[in-house]
CSV table of C-alpha atoms and ligand atoms in Angstrom, one decimal:
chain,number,residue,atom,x,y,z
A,1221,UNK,CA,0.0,0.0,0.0
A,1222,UNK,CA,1.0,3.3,-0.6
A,1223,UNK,CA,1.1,6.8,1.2
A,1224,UNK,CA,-0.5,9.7,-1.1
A,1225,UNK,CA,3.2,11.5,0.1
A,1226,UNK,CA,5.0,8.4,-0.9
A,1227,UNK,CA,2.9,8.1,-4.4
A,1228,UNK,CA,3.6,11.6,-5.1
A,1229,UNK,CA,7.1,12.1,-4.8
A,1230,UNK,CA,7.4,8.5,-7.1
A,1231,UNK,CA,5.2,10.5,-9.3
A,1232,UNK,CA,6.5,13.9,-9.3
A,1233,UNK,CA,3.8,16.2,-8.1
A,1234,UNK,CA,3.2,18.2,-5.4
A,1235,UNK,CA,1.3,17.0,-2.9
A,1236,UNK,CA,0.0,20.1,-1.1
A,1237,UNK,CA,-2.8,21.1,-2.9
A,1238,UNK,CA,-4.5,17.8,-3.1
A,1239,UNK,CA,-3.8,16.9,0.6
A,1240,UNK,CA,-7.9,18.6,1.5
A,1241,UNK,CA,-9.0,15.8,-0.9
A,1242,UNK,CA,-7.1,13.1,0.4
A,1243,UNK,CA,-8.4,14.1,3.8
A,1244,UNK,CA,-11.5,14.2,3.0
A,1245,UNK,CA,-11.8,11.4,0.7
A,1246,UNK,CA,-8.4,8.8,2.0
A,1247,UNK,CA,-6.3,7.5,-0.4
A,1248,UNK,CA,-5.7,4.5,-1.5
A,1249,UNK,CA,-3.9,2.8,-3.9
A,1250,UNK,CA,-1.8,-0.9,-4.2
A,1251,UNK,CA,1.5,-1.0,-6.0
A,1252,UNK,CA,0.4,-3.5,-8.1
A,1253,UNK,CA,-2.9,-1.2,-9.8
A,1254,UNK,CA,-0.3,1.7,-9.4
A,1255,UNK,CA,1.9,-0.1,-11.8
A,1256,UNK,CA,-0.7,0.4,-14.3
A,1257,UNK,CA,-0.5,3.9,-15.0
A,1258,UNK,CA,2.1,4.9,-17.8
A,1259,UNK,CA,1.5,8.9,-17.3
A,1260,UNK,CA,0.4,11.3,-14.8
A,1261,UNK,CA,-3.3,12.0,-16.4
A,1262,UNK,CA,-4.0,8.3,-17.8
A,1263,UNK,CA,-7.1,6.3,-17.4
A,1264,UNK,CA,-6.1,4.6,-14.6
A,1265,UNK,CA,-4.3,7.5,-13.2
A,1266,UNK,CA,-7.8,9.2,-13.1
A,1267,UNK,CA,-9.6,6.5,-11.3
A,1268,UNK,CA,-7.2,6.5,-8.7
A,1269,UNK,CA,-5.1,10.0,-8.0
A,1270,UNK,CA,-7.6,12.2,-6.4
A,1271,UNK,CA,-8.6,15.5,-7.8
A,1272,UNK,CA,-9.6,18.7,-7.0
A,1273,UNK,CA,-13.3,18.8,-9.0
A,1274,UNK,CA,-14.0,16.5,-5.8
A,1275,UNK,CA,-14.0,19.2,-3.4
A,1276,UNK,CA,-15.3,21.8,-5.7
A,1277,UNK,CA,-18.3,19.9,-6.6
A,1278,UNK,CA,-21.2,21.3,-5.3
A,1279,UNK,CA,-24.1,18.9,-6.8
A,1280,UNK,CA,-25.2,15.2,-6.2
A,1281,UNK,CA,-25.5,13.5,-3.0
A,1282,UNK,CA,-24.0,11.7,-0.7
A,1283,UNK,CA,-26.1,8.7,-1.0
A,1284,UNK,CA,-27.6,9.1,-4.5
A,1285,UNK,CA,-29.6,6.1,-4.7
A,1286,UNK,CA,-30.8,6.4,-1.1
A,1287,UNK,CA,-29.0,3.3,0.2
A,1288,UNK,CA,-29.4,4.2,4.0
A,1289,UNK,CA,-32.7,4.7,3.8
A,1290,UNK,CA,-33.6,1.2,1.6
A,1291,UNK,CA,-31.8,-0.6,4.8
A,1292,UNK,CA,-34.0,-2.4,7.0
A,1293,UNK,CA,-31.1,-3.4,9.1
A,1294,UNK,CA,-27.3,-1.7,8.7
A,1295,UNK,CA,-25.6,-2.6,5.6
A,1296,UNK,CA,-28.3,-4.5,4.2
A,1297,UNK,CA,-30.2,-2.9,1.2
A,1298,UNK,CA,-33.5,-4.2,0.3
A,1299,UNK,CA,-35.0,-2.6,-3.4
A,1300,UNK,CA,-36.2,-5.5,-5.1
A,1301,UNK,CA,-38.5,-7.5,-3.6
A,1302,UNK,CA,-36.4,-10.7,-4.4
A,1303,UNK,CA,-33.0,-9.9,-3.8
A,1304,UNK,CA,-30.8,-7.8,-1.1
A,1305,UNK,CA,-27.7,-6.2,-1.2
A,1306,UNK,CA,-25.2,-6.9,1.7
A,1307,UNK,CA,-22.7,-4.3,2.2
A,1308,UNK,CA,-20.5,-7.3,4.0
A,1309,UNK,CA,-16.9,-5.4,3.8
A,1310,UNK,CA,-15.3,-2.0,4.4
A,1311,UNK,CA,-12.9,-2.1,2.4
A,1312,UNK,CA,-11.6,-2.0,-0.9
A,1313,UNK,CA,-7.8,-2.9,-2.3
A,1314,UNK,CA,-8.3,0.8,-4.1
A,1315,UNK,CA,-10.1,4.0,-3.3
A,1316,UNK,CA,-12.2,4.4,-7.3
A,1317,UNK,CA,-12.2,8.4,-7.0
A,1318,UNK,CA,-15.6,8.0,-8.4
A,1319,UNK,CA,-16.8,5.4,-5.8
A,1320,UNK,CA,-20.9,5.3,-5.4
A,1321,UNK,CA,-20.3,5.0,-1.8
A,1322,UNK,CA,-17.2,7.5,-0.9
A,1323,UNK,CA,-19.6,8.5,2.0
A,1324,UNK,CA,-18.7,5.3,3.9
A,1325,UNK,CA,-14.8,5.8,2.7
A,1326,UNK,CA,-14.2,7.0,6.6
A,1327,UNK,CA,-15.8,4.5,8.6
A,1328,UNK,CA,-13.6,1.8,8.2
A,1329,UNK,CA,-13.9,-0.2,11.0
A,1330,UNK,CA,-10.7,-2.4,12.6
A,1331,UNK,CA,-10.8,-6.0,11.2
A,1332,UNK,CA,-11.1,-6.7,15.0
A,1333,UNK,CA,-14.3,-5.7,15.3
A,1334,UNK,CA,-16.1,-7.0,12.3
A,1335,UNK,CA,-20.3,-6.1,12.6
A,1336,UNK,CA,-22.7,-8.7,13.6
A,1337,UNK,CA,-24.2,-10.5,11.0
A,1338,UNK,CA,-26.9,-11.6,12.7
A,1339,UNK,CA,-29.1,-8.6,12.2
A,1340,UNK,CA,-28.9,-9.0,8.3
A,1341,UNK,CA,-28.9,-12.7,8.4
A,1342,UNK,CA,-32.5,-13.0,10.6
A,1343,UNK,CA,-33.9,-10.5,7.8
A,1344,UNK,CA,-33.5,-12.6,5.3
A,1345,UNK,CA,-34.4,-15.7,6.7
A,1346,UNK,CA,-37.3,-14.4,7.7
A,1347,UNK,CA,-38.3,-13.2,4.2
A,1348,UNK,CA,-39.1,-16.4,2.0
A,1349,UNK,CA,-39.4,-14.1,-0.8
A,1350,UNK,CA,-35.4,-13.1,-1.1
A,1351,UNK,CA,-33.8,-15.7,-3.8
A,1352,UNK,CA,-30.4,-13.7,-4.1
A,1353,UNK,CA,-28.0,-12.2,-2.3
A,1354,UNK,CA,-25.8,-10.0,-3.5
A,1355,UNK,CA,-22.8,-9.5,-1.7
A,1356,UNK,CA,-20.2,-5.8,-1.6
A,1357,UNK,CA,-18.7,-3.7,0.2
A,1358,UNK,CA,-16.3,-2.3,0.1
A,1359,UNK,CA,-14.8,-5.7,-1.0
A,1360,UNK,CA,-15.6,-9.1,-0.2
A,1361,UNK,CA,-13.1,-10.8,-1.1
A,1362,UNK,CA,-11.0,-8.6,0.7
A,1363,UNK,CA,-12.4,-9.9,4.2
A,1364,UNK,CA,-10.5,-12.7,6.1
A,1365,UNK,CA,-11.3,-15.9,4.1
A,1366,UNK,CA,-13.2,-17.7,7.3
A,1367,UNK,CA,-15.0,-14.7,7.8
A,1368,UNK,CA,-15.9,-14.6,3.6
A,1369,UNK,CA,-16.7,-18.6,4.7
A,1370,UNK,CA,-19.1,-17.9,7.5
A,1371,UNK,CA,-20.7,-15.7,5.8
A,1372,UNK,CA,-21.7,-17.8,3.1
A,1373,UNK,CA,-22.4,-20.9,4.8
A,1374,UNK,CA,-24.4,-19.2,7.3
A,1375,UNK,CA,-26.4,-17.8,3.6
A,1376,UNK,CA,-26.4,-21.6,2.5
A,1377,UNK,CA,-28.5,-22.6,5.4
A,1378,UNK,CA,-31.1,-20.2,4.6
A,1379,UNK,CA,-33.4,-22.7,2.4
A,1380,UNK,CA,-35.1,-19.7,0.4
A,1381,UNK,CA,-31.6,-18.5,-0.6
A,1382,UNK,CA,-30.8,-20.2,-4.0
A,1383,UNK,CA,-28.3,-17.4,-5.8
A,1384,UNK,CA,-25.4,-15.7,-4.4
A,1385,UNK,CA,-23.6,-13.2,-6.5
A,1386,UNK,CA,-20.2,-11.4,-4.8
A,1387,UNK,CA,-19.1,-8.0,-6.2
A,1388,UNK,CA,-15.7,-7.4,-6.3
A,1389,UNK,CA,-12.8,-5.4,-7.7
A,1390,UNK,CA,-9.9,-7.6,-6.3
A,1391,UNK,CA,-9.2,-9.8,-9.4
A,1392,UNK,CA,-8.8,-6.0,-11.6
A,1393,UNK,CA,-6.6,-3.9,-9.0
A,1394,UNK,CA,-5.2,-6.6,-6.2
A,1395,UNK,CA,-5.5,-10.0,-8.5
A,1396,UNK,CA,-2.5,-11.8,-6.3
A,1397,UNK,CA,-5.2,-12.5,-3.6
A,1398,UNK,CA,-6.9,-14.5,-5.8
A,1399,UNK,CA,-5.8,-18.4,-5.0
A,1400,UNK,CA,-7.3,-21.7,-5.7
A,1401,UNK,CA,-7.5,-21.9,-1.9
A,1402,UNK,CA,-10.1,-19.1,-2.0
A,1403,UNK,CA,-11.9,-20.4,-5.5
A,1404,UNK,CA,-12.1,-24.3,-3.8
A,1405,UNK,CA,-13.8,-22.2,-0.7
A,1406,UNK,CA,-15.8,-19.9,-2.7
A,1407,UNK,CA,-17.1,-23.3,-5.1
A,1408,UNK,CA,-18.2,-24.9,-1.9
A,1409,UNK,CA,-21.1,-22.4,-2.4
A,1410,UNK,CA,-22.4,-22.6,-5.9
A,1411,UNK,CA,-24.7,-21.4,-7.6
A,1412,UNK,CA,-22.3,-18.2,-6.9
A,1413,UNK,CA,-21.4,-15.8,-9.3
A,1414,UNK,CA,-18.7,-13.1,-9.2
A,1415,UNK,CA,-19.4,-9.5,-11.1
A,1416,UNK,CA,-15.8,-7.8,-11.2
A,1417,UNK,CA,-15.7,-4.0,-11.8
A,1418,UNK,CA,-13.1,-3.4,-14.7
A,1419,UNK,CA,-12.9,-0.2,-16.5
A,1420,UNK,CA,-10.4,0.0,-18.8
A,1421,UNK,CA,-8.2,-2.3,-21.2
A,1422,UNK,CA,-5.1,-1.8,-19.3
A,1423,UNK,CA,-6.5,-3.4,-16.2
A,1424,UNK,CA,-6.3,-6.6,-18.6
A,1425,UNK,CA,-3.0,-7.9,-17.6
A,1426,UNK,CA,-1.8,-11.8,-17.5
A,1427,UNK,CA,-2.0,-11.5,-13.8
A,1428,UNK,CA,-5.7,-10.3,-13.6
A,1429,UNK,CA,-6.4,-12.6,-16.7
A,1430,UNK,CA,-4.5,-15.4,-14.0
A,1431,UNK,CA,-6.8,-14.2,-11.0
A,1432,UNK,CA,-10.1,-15.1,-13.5
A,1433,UNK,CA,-9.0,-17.8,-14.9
A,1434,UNK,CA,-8.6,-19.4,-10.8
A,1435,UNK,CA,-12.3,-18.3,-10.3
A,1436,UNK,CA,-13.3,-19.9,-13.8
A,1437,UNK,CA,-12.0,-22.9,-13.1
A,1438,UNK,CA,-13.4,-23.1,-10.0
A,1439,UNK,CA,-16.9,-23.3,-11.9
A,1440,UNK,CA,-17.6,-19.6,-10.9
A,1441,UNK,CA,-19.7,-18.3,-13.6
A,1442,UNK,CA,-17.7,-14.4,-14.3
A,1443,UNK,CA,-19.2,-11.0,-15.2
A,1444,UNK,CA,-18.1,-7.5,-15.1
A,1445,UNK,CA,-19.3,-3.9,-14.6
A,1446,UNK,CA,-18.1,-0.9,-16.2
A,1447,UNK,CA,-18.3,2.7,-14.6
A,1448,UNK,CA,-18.9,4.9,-17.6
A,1449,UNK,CA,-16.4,8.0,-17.4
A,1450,UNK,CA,-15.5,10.7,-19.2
A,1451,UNK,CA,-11.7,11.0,-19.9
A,1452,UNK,CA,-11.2,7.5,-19.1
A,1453,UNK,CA,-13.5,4.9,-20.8
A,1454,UNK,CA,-15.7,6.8,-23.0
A,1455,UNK,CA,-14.9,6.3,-26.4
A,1456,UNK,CA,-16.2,3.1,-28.3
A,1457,UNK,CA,-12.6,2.1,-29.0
A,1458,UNK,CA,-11.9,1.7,-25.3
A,1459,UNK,CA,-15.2,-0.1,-24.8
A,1460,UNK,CA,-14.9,-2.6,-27.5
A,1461,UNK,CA,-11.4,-3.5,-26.8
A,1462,UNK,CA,-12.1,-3.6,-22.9
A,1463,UNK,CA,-15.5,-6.2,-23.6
A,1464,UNK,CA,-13.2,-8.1,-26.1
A,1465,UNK,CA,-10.3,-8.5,-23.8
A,1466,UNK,CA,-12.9,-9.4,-21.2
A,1467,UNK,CA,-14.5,-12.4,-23.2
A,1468,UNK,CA,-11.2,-13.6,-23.4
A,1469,UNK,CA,-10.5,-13.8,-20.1
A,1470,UNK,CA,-13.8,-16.1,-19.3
A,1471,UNK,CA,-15.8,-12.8,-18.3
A,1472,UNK,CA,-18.8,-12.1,-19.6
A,1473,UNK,CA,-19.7,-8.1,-19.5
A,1474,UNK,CA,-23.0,-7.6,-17.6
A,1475,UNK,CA,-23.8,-4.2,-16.7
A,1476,UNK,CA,-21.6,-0.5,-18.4
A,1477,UNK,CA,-23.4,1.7,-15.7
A,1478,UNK,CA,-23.9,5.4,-16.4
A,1479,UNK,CA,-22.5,7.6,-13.3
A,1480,UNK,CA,-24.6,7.8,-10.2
A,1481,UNK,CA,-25.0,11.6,-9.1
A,1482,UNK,CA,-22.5,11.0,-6.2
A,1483,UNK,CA,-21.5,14.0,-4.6
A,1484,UNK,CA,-17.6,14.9,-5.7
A,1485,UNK,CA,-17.8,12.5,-8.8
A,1486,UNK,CA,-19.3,15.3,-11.6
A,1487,UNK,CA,-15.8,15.6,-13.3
A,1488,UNK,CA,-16.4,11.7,-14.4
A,1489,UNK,CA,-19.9,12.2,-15.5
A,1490,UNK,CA,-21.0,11.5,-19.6
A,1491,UNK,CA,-23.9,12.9,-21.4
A,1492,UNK,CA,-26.8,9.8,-21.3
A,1493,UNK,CA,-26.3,9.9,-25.2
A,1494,UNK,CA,-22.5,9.0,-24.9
A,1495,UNK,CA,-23.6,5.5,-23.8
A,1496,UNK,CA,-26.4,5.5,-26.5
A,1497,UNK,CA,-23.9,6.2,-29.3
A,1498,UNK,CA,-21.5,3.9,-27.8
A,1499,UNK,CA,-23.8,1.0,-28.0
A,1500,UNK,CA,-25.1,1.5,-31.3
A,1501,UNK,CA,-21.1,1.3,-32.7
A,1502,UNK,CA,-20.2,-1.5,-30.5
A,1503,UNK,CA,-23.5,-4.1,-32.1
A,1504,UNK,CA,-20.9,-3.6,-34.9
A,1505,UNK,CA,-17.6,-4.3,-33.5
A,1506,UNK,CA,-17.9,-7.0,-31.3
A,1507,UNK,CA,-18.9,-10.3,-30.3
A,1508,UNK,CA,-22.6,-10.7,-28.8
A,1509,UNK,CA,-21.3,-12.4,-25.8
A,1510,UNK,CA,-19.4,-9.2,-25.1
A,1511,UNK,CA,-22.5,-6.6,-25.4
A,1512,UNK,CA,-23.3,-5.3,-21.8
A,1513,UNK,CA,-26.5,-3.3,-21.1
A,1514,UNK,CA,-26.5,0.0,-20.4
A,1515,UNK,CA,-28.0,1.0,-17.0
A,1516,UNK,CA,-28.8,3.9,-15.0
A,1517,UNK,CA,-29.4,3.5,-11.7
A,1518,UNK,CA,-32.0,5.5,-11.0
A,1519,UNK,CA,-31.8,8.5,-8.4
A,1520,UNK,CA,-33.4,8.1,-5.4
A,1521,UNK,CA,-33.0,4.1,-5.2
A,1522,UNK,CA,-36.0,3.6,-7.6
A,1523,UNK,CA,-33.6,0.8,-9.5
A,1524,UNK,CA,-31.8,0.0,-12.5
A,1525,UNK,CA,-33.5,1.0,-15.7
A,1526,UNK,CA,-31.3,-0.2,-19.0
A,1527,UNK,CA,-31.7,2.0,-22.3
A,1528,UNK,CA,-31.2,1.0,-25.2
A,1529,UNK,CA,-30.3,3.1,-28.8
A,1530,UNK,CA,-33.5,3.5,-31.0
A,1531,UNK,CA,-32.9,1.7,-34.0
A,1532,UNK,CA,-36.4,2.7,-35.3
A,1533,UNK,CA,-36.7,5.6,-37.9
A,1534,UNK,CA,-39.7,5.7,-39.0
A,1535,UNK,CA,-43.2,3.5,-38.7
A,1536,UNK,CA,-45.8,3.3,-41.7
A,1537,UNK,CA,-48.8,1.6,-42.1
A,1538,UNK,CA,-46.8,-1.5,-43.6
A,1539,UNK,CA,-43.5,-1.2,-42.5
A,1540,UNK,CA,-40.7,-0.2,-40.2
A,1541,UNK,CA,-37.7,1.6,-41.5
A,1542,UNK,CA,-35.0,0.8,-39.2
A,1543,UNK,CA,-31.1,1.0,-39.1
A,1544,UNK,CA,-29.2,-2.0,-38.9
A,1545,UNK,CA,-25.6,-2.6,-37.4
A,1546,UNK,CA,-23.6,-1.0,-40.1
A,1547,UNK,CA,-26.0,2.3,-39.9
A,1548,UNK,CA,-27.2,1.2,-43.1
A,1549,UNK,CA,-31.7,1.5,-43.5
A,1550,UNK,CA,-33.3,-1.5,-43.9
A,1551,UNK,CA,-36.9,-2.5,-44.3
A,1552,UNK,CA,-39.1,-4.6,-42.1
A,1553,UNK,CA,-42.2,-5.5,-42.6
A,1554,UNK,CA,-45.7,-4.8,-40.4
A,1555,UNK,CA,-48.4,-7.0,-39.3
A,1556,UNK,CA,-51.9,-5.5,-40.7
A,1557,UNK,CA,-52.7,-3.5,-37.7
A,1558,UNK,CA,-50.1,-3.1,-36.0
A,1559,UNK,CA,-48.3,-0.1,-37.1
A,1560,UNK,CA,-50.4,2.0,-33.9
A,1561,UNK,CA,-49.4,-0.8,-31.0
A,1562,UNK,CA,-45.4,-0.1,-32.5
A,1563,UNK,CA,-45.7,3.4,-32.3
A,1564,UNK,CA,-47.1,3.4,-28.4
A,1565,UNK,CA,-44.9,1.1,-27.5
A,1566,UNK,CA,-42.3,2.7,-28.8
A,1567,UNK,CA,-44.0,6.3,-27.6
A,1568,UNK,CA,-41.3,8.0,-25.8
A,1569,UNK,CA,-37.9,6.3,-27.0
B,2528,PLP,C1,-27.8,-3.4,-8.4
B,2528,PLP,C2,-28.6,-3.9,-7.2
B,2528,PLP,C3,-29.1,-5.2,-7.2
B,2528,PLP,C4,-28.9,-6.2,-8.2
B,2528,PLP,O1,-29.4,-5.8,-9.5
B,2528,PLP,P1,-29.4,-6.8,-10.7
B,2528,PLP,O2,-29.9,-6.0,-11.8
B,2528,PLP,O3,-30.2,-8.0,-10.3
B,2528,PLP,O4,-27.9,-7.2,-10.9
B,2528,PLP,C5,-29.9,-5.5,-6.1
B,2528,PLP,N1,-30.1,-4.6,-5.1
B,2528,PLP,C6,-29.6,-3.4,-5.1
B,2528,PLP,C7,-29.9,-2.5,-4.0
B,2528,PLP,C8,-28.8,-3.0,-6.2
B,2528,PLP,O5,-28.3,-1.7,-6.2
């Protein structure tokens, strides 16, 4: 781990002037992830070096999607009726400058004195109607591995529980903890799936493509999740190369997530039509299997919604003109009837 002082006389910078947002929002940074960056204003250099905009950044909110207030018990966030969120962990093997949930960035507790888990445990139990848990942090695979195992053994003897999905960014920025020790425990608990956050190509390396390949072979089905953000990964020649490289590595992109209105994060945000444009040029470019969906998640906690480009330009009483992967028009024809049902349905996209 290294000291923002120690990071910034490596890097050549001076330290003083970002030392109020360091304060306020810690530091922190692994030499490995650190390794990554080939120049002071690079992709990953922006997800991790922290920046004045954070400070100056007078709109969003601390909790933009209302966690604390969708939590029944603490650290357990209940949206969907079927599925729960478990904030298990505090902490994360980097500080992502854009983090969702830099509010809880100072309340890392000592390892020592880990939170009970009974609170959040009894809630679920006691609600047949939860089928998945899904399991963050901070990072859970950054807990102690017999704490990770009681946790999920204790899930396991919930009856009701039937999915478990862990969120992670440990195999991306700190891939050495990854070991076929932790996979064999982790496979004890299948059906469990891992979602890893990767951003950018560079975080693509043979050791992260190692760390997956463990969890693969341990039967854990892989997926990822993309932060859109300007100046980093916006552009569909970072995207398509990031989904490829991650198809190649046995994960499967799942969600490229349009910036929550987190309070200090405005510098990353993209217009909503960025992600539009960058999904209509990536149908062309690559593989199925590597096609993500693009979500907001919605202010306020009122869920994911994904959006889709509108490939429709124009409905007539016999056919749709619509615009096919190459942006070339192309003709498809109508039911009798049918032409008012398309247009409602497709009303406000
Ligand atoms: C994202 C999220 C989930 C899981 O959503 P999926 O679309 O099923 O991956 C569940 N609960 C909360 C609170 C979430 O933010």
């Amino acid at each position: 781990m290294l000291t923002f002082d120690d990071f910034a006389k490596k890097w050549k910078i001076d330290p003083a002037p970002l030392k109020p947002v360091a304060r306020r929002y810690p530091f922190r940074l692994h030499s490995y992830f650190e390794g990554l960056i080939h120049t002071n204003d690079d992709a990953i250099w922006k997800q991790a070096v922290p920046d004045a905009h954070e400070l100056s950044d007078l709109s969003g909110f601390e909790d933009p999607l209302s966690e604390e207030k969708l939590s029944p018990v603490p650290d357990l966030v209940h949206r969907y009726p079927n599925r729960v969120l478990w904030l298990v962990s505090d902490r994360c093997a980097l500080h992502c400058r854009f983090c969702t949930r830099k509010r809880r960035w100072a309340e890392s507790r000592s390892p020592k004195n880990p939170p009970d888990l009974k609170p959040a445990l009894d809630y679920i139990a006691a609600r047949e109607q939860i089928v998945d848990v899904l399991l963050s942090g901070g990072d859970p695979l950054l807990l102690p591995e017999e704490r990770l195992c009681e946790i999920l053994s204790k899930l396991r003897e919930i009856k009701h529980v039937q999915i478990i999905r862990i969120g992670s960014r440990v195999p991306c920025a700190l891939p050495g903890v990854i070991s076929p020790r932790l996979a064999a425990m982790l496979s004890q608990f299948h059906p469990l799936f891992v979602n890893i956050h990767f951003n950018h190509p560079l975080e693509v390396t043979a050791e992260s493509g190692r760390a997956c390949s463990i969890l693969a072979n341990a039967g854990i089905p892989l997926g990822s999740q993309t932060v859109l953000l300007r100046g980093v990964n916006d552009s569909e020649t970072v995207l398509a190369e990031l989904f490829h490289k991650l198809l190649s590595i046995r994960v499967r992109p799942y969600y490229l997530m349009q910036m929550d209105l987190t309070a200090g994060t405005a510098h990353f945000r993209t217009p909503v039509s960025t992600g539009l444009r960058i999904l209509r040029t990536l149908r062309n470019r690559i593989s199925g299997p590597a096609m993500p969906h693009f979500v907001i998640d919605l202010p306020g906690g009122r869920g994911k919604m994904a959006l889709l480009p509108n490939m429709i330009r124009e409905i007539n009483d016999k056919e749709m003109i619509v615009e096919n992967y190459t942006g070339q028009s192309c003709v498809y024809p109508l039911l009798e009837g049918e032409q008012e049902a398309l247009k409602a349905e497709m009303a406000a996209r």
